[in-house]
Structures are given as C-alpha cells and as structure tokens.
mmCIF file of C-alpha atoms in Angstrom:
data_model
loop_
_atom_site.group_PDB
_atom_site.id
_atom_site.type_symbol
_atom_site.label_atom_id
_atom_site.label_comp_id
_atom_site.label_asym_id
_atom_site.label_seq_id
_atom_site.Cartn_x
_atom_site.Cartn_y
_atom_site.Cartn_z
ATOM 1 C CA TRP A 492 15.151 -12.576 45.187
ATOM 2 C CA SER A 493 11.609 -13.797 46.391
ATOM 3 C CA LEU A 494 12.797 -17.052 47.007
ATOM 4 C CA HIS A 495 15.736 -16.806 48.439
ATOM 5 C CA ASN A 496 14.408 -13.727 50.775
ATOM 6 C CA PRO A 497 10.562 -14.883 50.875
ATOM 7 C CA THR A 498 10.237 -12.354 54.256
ATOM 8 C CA ASP A 499 12.094 -9.085 55.022
ATOM 9 C CA GLY A 500 15.486 -10.941 56.736
ATOM 10 C CA VAL A 501 14.998 -13.948 55.969
ATOM 11 C CA TYR A 502 17.295 -15.586 53.779
ATOM 12 C CA HIS A 503 16.881 -19.574 52.120
ATOM 13 C CA TRP A 504 19.927 -21.234 50.425
ATOM 14 C CA ASP A 505 18.673 -24.805 50.475
ATOM 15 C CA GLY A 506 17.025 -27.436 48.852
ATOM 16 C CA ILE A 507 15.637 -25.553 45.232
ATOM 17 C CA ALA A 508 17.032 -22.344 46.345
ATOM 18 C CA ASN A 509 21.178 -23.435 46.918
ATOM 19 C CA ILE A 510 21.729 -21.541 43.646
ATOM 20 C CA GLU A 511 25.591 -22.073 44.754
ATOM 21 C CA GLN A 512 25.196 -25.807 44.487
ATOM 22 C CA VAL A 513 23.479 -25.054 40.768
ATOM 23 C CA VAL A 514 26.989 -23.174 39.590
ATOM 24 C CA GLN A 515 29.276 -26.080 41.416
ATOM 25 C CA ILE A 516 27.371 -28.951 39.206
ATOM 26 C CA ALA A 517 27.752 -26.381 35.731
ATOM 27 C CA GLU A 518 31.514 -26.099 36.930
ATOM 28 C CA GLU A 519 31.564 -30.658 37.499
ATOM 29 C CA GLU A 520 30.437 -30.836 34.291
ATOM 30 C CA ASP A 521 33.038 -28.386 32.326
ATOM 31 C CA LEU A 522 30.260 -25.814 31.916
ATOM 32 C CA TYR A 523 30.795 -21.701 31.295
ATOM 33 C CA VAL A 524 28.240 -19.991 33.725
ATOM 34 C CA ILE A 525 25.976 -16.898 32.472
ATOM 35 C CA LEU A 526 24.928 -15.753 35.900
ATOM 36 C CA ARG A 527 21.801 -13.164 35.944
ATOM 37 C CA PRO A 528 20.951 -11.959 39.366
ATOM 38 C CA GLY A 529 18.544 -9.221 38.489
ATOM 39 C CA PRO A 530 17.139 -8.343 41.014
ATOM 40 C CA TYR A 531 14.651 -8.181 38.634
ATOM 41 C CA ILE A 532 15.259 -11.310 36.567
ATOM 42 C CA CYS A 533 11.514 -11.386 34.823
ATOM 43 C CA ALA A 534 11.755 -15.168 33.536
ATOM 44 C CA GLU A 535 8.112 -15.288 33.743
ATOM 45 C CA ILE A 536 7.984 -15.833 37.427
ATOM 46 C CA ASP A 537 5.803 -13.722 40.112
ATOM 47 C CA ASN A 538 6.491 -10.750 39.765
ATOM 48 C CA GLY A 539 9.608 -10.631 37.834
ATOM 49 C CA GLY A 540 11.445 -11.954 41.412
ATOM 50 C CA LEU A 541 10.912 -9.295 43.257
ATOM 51 C CA PRO A 542 9.316 -10.065 46.881
ATOM 52 C CA TYR A 543 6.364 -8.373 47.197
ATOM 53 C CA TRP A 544 7.192 -7.622 50.672
ATOM 54 C CA LEU A 545 8.990 -4.424 49.007
ATOM 55 C CA ALA A 546 5.914 -2.902 48.377
ATOM 56 C CA SER A 547 3.727 -3.882 52.234
ATOM 57 C CA LYS A 548 7.308 -2.359 53.755
ATOM 58 C CA TYR A 549 7.169 1.296 51.652
ATOM 59 C CA PRO A 550 4.073 1.441 50.071
ATOM 60 C CA ASN A 551 5.264 4.121 47.530
ATOM 61 C CA ILE A 552 8.083 2.265 46.482
ATOM 62 C CA LYS A 553 9.483 2.574 42.793
ATOM 63 C CA VAL A 554 11.010 -0.618 41.889
ATOM 64 C CA ARG A 555 14.359 -0.456 38.706
ATOM 65 C CA THR A 556 14.428 3.215 39.316
ATOM 66 C CA ASN A 557 16.603 5.382 41.925
ATOM 67 C CA ASP A 558 14.596 5.281 45.066
ATOM 68 C CA PRO A 559 16.374 5.443 47.453
ATOM 69 C CA ASN A 560 14.655 2.074 49.548
ATOM 70 C CA TYR A 561 14.660 0.263 47.063
ATOM 71 C CA LEU A 562 18.216 0.672 46.286
ATOM 72 C CA ARG A 563 18.856 -0.043 49.987
ATOM 73 C CA GLU A 564 17.180 -3.121 49.272
ATOM 74 C CA VAL A 565 19.049 -4.046 46.445
ATOM 75 C CA GLU A 566 22.515 -3.132 47.867
ATOM 76 C CA LYS A 567 21.358 -5.605 51.468
ATOM 77 C CA TRP A 568 20.082 -8.796 49.334
ATOM 78 C CA TYR A 569 23.521 -8.289 46.984
ATOM 79 C CA SER A 570 25.523 -8.138 50.204
ATOM 80 C CA LYS A 571 23.509 -12.074 50.876
ATOM 81 C CA LEU A 572 23.847 -13.220 47.386
ATOM 82 C CA MET A 573 26.854 -12.036 45.294
ATOM 83 C CA PRO A 574 29.580 -13.273 47.902
ATOM 84 C CA GLN A 575 28.339 -17.140 47.132
ATOM 85 C CA PHE A 576 30.069 -16.959 43.646
ATOM 86 C CA GLU A 577 33.395 -15.096 44.470
ATOM 87 C CA LYS A 578 35.398 -17.704 43.869
ATOM 88 C CA HIS A 579 33.171 -19.268 41.107
ATOM 89 C CA LEU A 580 34.450 -16.113 38.823
ATOM 90 C CA TYR A 581 36.232 -16.806 35.982
ATOM 91 C CA GLY A 582 38.980 -14.436 36.456
ATOM 92 C CA ASN A 583 39.116 -16.224 40.143
ATOM 93 C CA GLY A 584 39.074 -19.591 38.092
ATOM 94 C CA GLY A 585 35.854 -20.315 38.421
ATOM 95 C CA LYS A 586 33.232 -20.778 35.216
ATOM 96 C CA ILE A 587 31.011 -17.705 35.574
ATOM 97 C CA ILE A 588 32.034 -15.540 32.445
ATOM 98 C CA MET A 589 29.433 -13.195 32.286
ATOM 99 C CA VAL A 590 27.394 -11.611 34.994
ATOM 100 C CA GLN A 591 24.189 -9.331 33.614
ATOM 101 C CA ILE A 592 22.964 -6.365 34.845
ATOM 102 C CA GLU A 593 19.072 -6.093 35.343
ATOM 103 C CA ASN A 594 17.193 -8.347 32.719
ATOM 104 C CA GLU A 595 15.819 -5.762 29.515
ATOM 105 C CA TYR A 596 15.316 -2.491 31.329
ATOM 106 C CA GLY A 597 14.739 -0.479 28.143
ATOM 107 C CA ALA A 598 11.601 -2.231 28.001
ATOM 108 C CA PHE A 599 10.615 -0.875 31.326
ATOM 109 C CA GLY A 600 10.572 2.679 29.914
ATOM 110 C CA ALA A 601 11.901 4.227 32.684
ATOM 111 C CA CYS A 602 15.689 4.544 31.373
ATOM 112 C CA ASP A 603 16.896 5.799 35.106
ATOM 113 C CA ILE A 604 20.579 6.327 34.542
ATOM 114 C CA GLU A 605 21.286 6.816 38.391
ATOM 115 C CA TYR A 606 19.976 3.715 38.911
ATOM 116 C CA LYS A 607 21.701 1.725 36.186
ATOM 117 C CA ASN A 608 24.984 3.070 37.312
ATOM 118 C CA PHE A 609 24.194 1.798 41.119
ATOM 119 C CA LEU A 610 23.540 -1.533 39.600
ATOM 120 C CA ARG A 611 26.613 -1.816 38.012
ATOM 121 C CA ASP A 612 28.908 -0.263 40.761
ATOM 122 C CA GLU A 613 26.960 -2.618 43.354
ATOM 123 C CA THR A 614 27.468 -5.598 41.006
ATOM 124 C CA GLN A 615 31.404 -4.515 40.341
ATOM 125 C CA LYS A 616 31.861 -4.882 43.834
ATOM 126 C CA TYR A 617 31.135 -8.184 44.216
ATOM 127 C CA THR A 618 32.824 -9.508 40.108
ATOM 128 C CA ASP A 619 35.696 -7.379 40.772
ATOM 129 C CA ASP A 620 36.693 -7.552 37.060
ATOM 130 C CA LYS A 621 36.877 -11.259 37.652
ATOM 131 C CA ALA A 622 33.795 -11.945 35.251
ATOM 132 C CA ILE A 623 32.050 -9.494 32.217
ATOM 133 C CA LEU A 624 29.139 -7.240 33.121
ATOM 134 C CA PHE A 625 26.483 -7.126 30.498
ATOM 135 C CA THR A 626 22.877 -6.095 29.589
ATOM 136 C CA THR A 627 20.331 -7.480 27.493
ATOM 137 C CA ASP A 628 17.535 -5.828 25.406
ATOM 138 C CA ARG A 629 15.644 -5.685 22.579
ATOM 139 C CA PRO A 630 16.791 -4.530 19.144
ATOM 140 C CA ILE A 631 13.143 -2.511 18.726
ATOM 141 C CA ASP A 632 12.394 1.691 18.911
ATOM 142 C CA ASN A 633 14.909 3.006 21.485
ATOM 143 C CA GLU A 634 15.223 0.134 24.234
ATOM 144 C CA MET A 635 18.862 -0.291 23.274
ATOM 145 C CA GLU A 636 19.744 3.137 23.526
ATOM 146 C CA CYS A 637 17.645 3.069 27.893
ATOM 147 C CA GLY A 638 19.215 -0.081 28.454
ATOM 148 C CA PHE A 639 22.577 0.860 27.934
ATOM 149 C CA ILE A 640 24.786 1.384 30.701
ATOM 150 C CA GLU A 641 28.508 3.403 30.396
ATOM 151 C CA ASN A 642 31.235 0.555 30.511
ATOM 152 C CA VAL A 643 28.855 -2.325 30.461
ATOM 153 C CA PHE A 644 28.927 -4.973 27.850
ATOM 154 C CA MET A 645 25.854 -5.253 25.517
ATOM 155 C CA THR A 646 23.828 -7.643 24.287
ATOM 156 C CA THR A 647 20.617 -8.285 21.993
ATOM 157 C CA ASP A 648 17.981 -10.933 22.132
ATOM 158 C CA PHE A 649 15.459 -12.268 19.950
ATOM 159 C CA GLY A 650 14.413 -15.615 18.307
ATOM 160 C CA LEU A 651 12.658 -16.818 15.357
ATOM 161 C CA ALA A 652 13.730 -14.458 12.416
ATOM 162 C CA ASN A 653 14.774 -13.609 8.665
ATOM 163 C CA PHE A 654 18.404 -13.566 7.704
ATOM 164 C CA SER A 655 17.265 -9.874 7.149
ATOM 165 C CA MET A 656 16.201 -9.353 10.429
ATOM 166 C CA VAL A 657 19.103 -11.169 11.876
ATOM 167 C CA GLU A 658 20.965 -8.375 10.297
ATOM 168 C CA HIS A 659 18.786 -5.380 10.614
ATOM 169 C CA ASN A 660 19.224 -7.029 14.554
ATOM 170 C CA PHE A 661 22.413 -6.663 14.828
ATOM 171 C CA LYS A 662 23.010 -3.584 12.743
ATOM 172 C CA ARG A 663 20.603 -1.567 15.576
ATOM 173 C CA LEU A 664 23.314 -3.234 18.169
ATOM 174 C CA ARG A 665 26.225 -1.829 16.084
ATOM 175 C CA GLU A 666 24.685 1.618 16.639
ATOM 176 C CA VAL A 667 24.679 1.560 20.039
ATOM 177 C CA GLN A 668 27.725 -0.225 20.468
ATOM 178 C CA PRO A 669 30.084 0.072 17.554
ATOM 179 C CA THR A 670 32.915 -2.908 18.213
ATOM 180 C CA GLY A 671 33.102 -5.926 20.582
ATOM 181 C CA PRO A 672 31.408 -9.332 19.742
ATOM 182 C CA LEU A 673 28.180 -9.769 18.570
ATOM 183 C CA VAL A 674 26.325 -11.902 20.997
ATOM 184 C CA ASN A 675 22.446 -13.068 21.719
ATOM 185 C CA THR A 676 22.033 -13.738 24.765
ATOM 186 C CA GLU A 677 18.339 -14.844 24.635
ATOM 187 C CA PHE A 678 17.561 -16.853 21.250
ATOM 188 C CA TYR A 679 14.046 -17.729 21.877
ATOM 189 C CA THR A 680 13.742 -21.376 21.218
ATOM 190 C CA GLY A 681 10.155 -21.138 21.653
ATOM 191 C CA TRP A 682 7.280 -18.684 23.795
ATOM 192 C CA LEU A 683 5.607 -18.556 26.835
ATOM 193 C CA THR A 684 1.968 -19.893 27.231
ATOM 194 C CA HIS A 685 -0.834 -17.773 28.823
ATOM 195 C CA TRP A 686 -4.279 -19.453 29.746
ATOM 196 C CA GLN A 687 -6.791 -20.182 27.463
ATOM 197 C CA GLU A 688 -4.315 -20.230 24.629
ATOM 198 C CA ASP A 689 -2.712 -22.831 23.101
ATOM 199 C CA ASN A 690 0.907 -23.724 23.796
ATOM 200 C CA ALA A 691 2.831 -21.552 22.272
ATOM 201 C CA ARG A 692 4.805 -23.441 19.203
ATOM 202 C CA ARG A 693 7.831 -21.908 16.988
ATOM 203 C CA SER A 694 9.206 -24.011 13.911
ATOM 204 C CA GLY A 695 12.323 -26.053 14.638
ATOM 205 C CA LYS A 696 13.102 -25.769 10.958
ATOM 206 C CA GLY A 697 13.095 -22.037 10.382
ATOM 207 C CA LEU A 698 14.628 -21.711 14.305
ATOM 208 C CA ALA A 699 17.354 -23.836 13.138
ATOM 209 C CA GLU A 700 17.661 -21.594 10.028
ATOM 210 C CA THR A 701 18.344 -18.463 12.150
ATOM 211 C CA LEU A 702 21.144 -20.607 14.525
ATOM 212 C CA GLU A 703 23.028 -21.764 11.495
ATOM 213 C CA TYR A 704 22.612 -18.210 9.989
ATOM 214 C CA MET A 705 23.846 -15.862 13.151
ATOM 215 C CA LEU A 706 26.700 -18.441 13.661
ATOM 216 C CA MET A 707 28.106 -18.153 9.720
ATOM 217 C CA MET A 708 28.217 -14.712 11.078
ATOM 218 C CA ASN A 709 30.232 -15.770 14.127
ATOM 219 C CA VAL A 710 27.617 -14.154 16.339
ATOM 220 C CA ASN A 711 28.138 -15.701 20.054
ATOM 221 C CA VAL A 712 24.679 -17.504 20.708
ATOM 222 C CA ASP A 713 23.096 -18.386 24.346
ATOM 223 C CA PHE A 714 19.455 -20.125 23.972
ATOM 224 C CA TYR A 715 16.541 -18.809 25.897
ATOM 225 C CA MET A 716 14.987 -21.774 27.040
ATOM 226 C CA TYR A 717 17.578 -24.950 26.505
ATOM 227 C CA PHE A 718 15.034 -26.679 28.658
ATOM 228 C CA GLY A 719 12.152 -25.865 29.562
ATOM 229 C CA GLY A 720 10.741 -26.340 33.017
ATOM 230 C CA THR A 721 7.521 -26.022 35.722
ATOM 231 C CA ASN A 722 6.617 -22.770 37.611
ATOM 232 C CA PHE A 723 5.880 -24.647 41.280
ATOM 233 C CA GLY A 724 2.379 -23.218 42.662
ATOM 234 C CA PHE A 725 1.956 -19.672 42.308
ATOM 235 C CA TRP A 726 4.812 -18.703 40.850
ATOM 236 C CA ALA A 727 4.329 -18.450 37.214
ATOM 237 C CA GLY A 728 4.066 -14.735 36.438
ATOM 238 C CA ALA A 729 1.653 -12.633 33.841
ATOM 239 C CA ASN A 730 1.479 -9.887 31.289
ATOM 240 C CA ASP A 731 -0.945 -6.824 32.367
ATOM 241 C CA TRP A 732 -1.788 -4.719 29.336
ATOM 242 C CA GLY A 733 -4.449 -2.879 31.059
ATOM 243 C CA ILE A 734 -8.213 -3.535 32.015
ATOM 244 C CA GLY A 735 -9.228 -6.522 30.735
ATOM 245 C CA ARG A 736 -6.268 -7.436 29.198
ATOM 246 C CA TYR A 737 -4.800 -9.609 32.132
ATOM 247 C CA MET A 738 -2.774 -12.609 31.005
ATOM 248 C CA ALA A 739 -1.505 -15.011 33.350
ATOM 249 C CA ASP A 740 1.223 -17.534 32.456
ATOM 250 C CA ILE A 741 0.357 -21.196 32.781
ATOM 251 C CA THR A 742 1.642 -23.024 35.612
ATOM 252 C CA SER A 743 4.085 -25.077 32.758
ATOM 253 C CA TYR A 744 7.060 -23.516 30.896
ATOM 254 C CA ASP A 745 7.744 -25.803 28.709
ATOM 255 C CA TYR A 746 8.543 -23.225 26.071
ATOM 256 C CA ASP A 747 8.586 -25.635 23.670
ATOM 257 C CA ALA A 748 12.028 -25.390 24.789
ATOM 258 C CA PRO A 749 14.533 -28.447 22.787
ATOM 259 C CA MET A 750 14.339 -30.466 25.789
ATOM 260 C CA ASP A 751 10.928 -30.504 26.856
ATOM 261 C CA GLU A 752 9.486 -29.948 30.555
ATOM 262 C CA ALA A 753 10.463 -33.837 31.081
ATOM 263 C CA GLY A 754 13.766 -33.364 30.311
ATOM 264 C CA ASN A 755 13.707 -35.524 26.650
ATOM 265 C CA PRO A 756 15.408 -34.407 23.929
ATOM 266 C CA THR A 757 12.723 -32.927 20.990
ATOM 267 C CA GLU A 758 13.004 -33.058 17.150
ATOM 268 C CA LYS A 759 14.090 -29.078 17.733
ATOM 269 C CA TYR A 760 17.281 -30.235 19.290
ATOM 270 C CA LEU A 761 18.398 -32.493 17.427
ATOM 271 C CA MET A 762 18.303 -29.790 14.483
ATOM 272 C CA PHE A 763 20.254 -27.220 16.587
ATOM 273 C CA ARG A 764 22.710 -30.147 17.371
ATOM 274 C CA ASP A 765 23.062 -30.824 13.889
ATOM 275 C CA VAL A 766 23.680 -27.117 12.882
ATOM 276 C CA ILE A 767 26.002 -26.402 15.538
ATOM 277 C CA LYS A 768 28.485 -29.655 14.488
ATOM 278 C CA GLU A 769 27.796 -28.847 10.831
ATOM 279 C CA VAL A 770 28.726 -25.135 11.114
ATOM 280 C CA SER A 771 31.265 -25.946 13.668
ATOM 281 C CA CYS A 772 33.315 -28.155 11.088
ATOM 282 C CA ALA A 773 33.432 -25.663 8.530
ATOM 283 C CA PHE A 774 35.027 -23.142 10.919
ATOM 284 C CA PHE A 775 37.924 -25.988 11.873
ATOM 285 C CA GLU A 776 38.339 -27.181 8.351
#
C-alpha cells in the first residue's frame, strides 16, 4: 500500500510498482499466482506496508481494526488496487488462484470479528468467487482461532520442524478447520536478520526433510521465501518488543532462501528440487 499510495490521493503503478505486470509475467511463465494484497502484509517491510500518512491524517487511528477511518481508507485503497486483477482471476481465465485476507491476523491479537468480516466482504466484491479467499495463521496459542474468518479457507505457516511437530501443526489447523486441503502457505526456508546479528541461517538438509514429510502427507506447500531480495532505502522493517528491544532489519532480505539475493540457485535449491522430483515420481508411479 505504501509503495503504490505514498501520500494521500497519490498513486503509482509504474516501474517497480507495476504489480499487474508481475502477474502478467507469471502468466507468461505458466505459473499460478497467490495474491496477498493485505492491506497489512508484514513481509519485513516498513510499517508492514501501511502508509504513514494514515497516522498524520487520523492521529488516533486504530489500524487493523473496525475503526471507521481505517475501513474507509482501506475501501478507497482497494477500489484502486483490486480492479487491476479482475481479468487475471482464475475464474476469468487468469492465473490468480487464491487471494489472502490480511496477514497472520491472529498474531496481532485484536481478534476484531467486524474488521475481519469487512475485509472478507470487501475482497469478495472484486474476486466474486473467481478465486479462493484464504487466511494464514501460525499454529501457536490461539492465533488460528483469532484469525479465523467465517466462509474463508484457512491455512497455516511454519518452517523447519521435526515430523511430530509437522503433525502437531496440522492437527491444530484441523481443530479450527476440520475438512479441506492442508496448506502451508509460508514454509519458511530461512529467516530475516536484524542489525548486529549474524546472518540468519536454516539447515537445508533439515528443511528438505520437513518438505518431504509434508509432501508425503499430501500437504500443499508454498515457499517463503523462495527468492531472497533487498528492501532498498528505508523500506526494511523492524521488530519492536518494548523499550531497549527495538530490532531493525538489515537492508538485505536474502533470507537464506533457495535462490539468493543475486538470483543464484543455492545448495538448498538443489535439495528442494530433488525432494520434489522424488515425491512426484513416487505419486505417479
């Protein structure tokens, strides 16, 4: 949102802000698209993607809640953003198969049912059942229950895990959503790095074993991240856990991903490729 709408009433859709072109390139490469419009996206981007002018325009605004000012601005933002994707929705012959509602809302802790229902209905106005609406929430504490939205498909997210933890995580998902496909929409292939920390690393071998176990369980897996990148300028976000515990992210978003920040395949990439190949062959034999 902050990239496309940096100041109130001003919108950018060219250059790196040409989001429709990204979808078109995916279609040309015969890739399906999972659209995650937010409005809050996290992604270790500054302010989770929310534009700062919201706070100056409404000093007492309560974002990610049923605050009328926030809902009105989200509605205005979606009226500019979402029509660009209409022809790209799967039901209209395009490649967008899923559209996410918010992002890990259970971790925010507000559990605002009116806000969640508003965002579901606002998104549905533009998707019109031509793509699946879904949520993503972590399988810890009550975050799934908090993020659950009536009539919206629920997925979970986690990274490196032993087999019993994989089973536990999907058991938690089943407690909230008893039926339907099992989906990990953010299989963490690495992790972010804060300033003054060593570069975050995750075991390629361990992740490959986790991936294989999920695939053998017939779980649908979406990698996060598959390709590392860069949060240029002041775009990198931060974690704020209280006084003296403000942790700013570094500019690099390499994330120890299978494809590194320069776009090169890594050993982890080769491990994942081999696992996918082996499991695919096992299913089709």
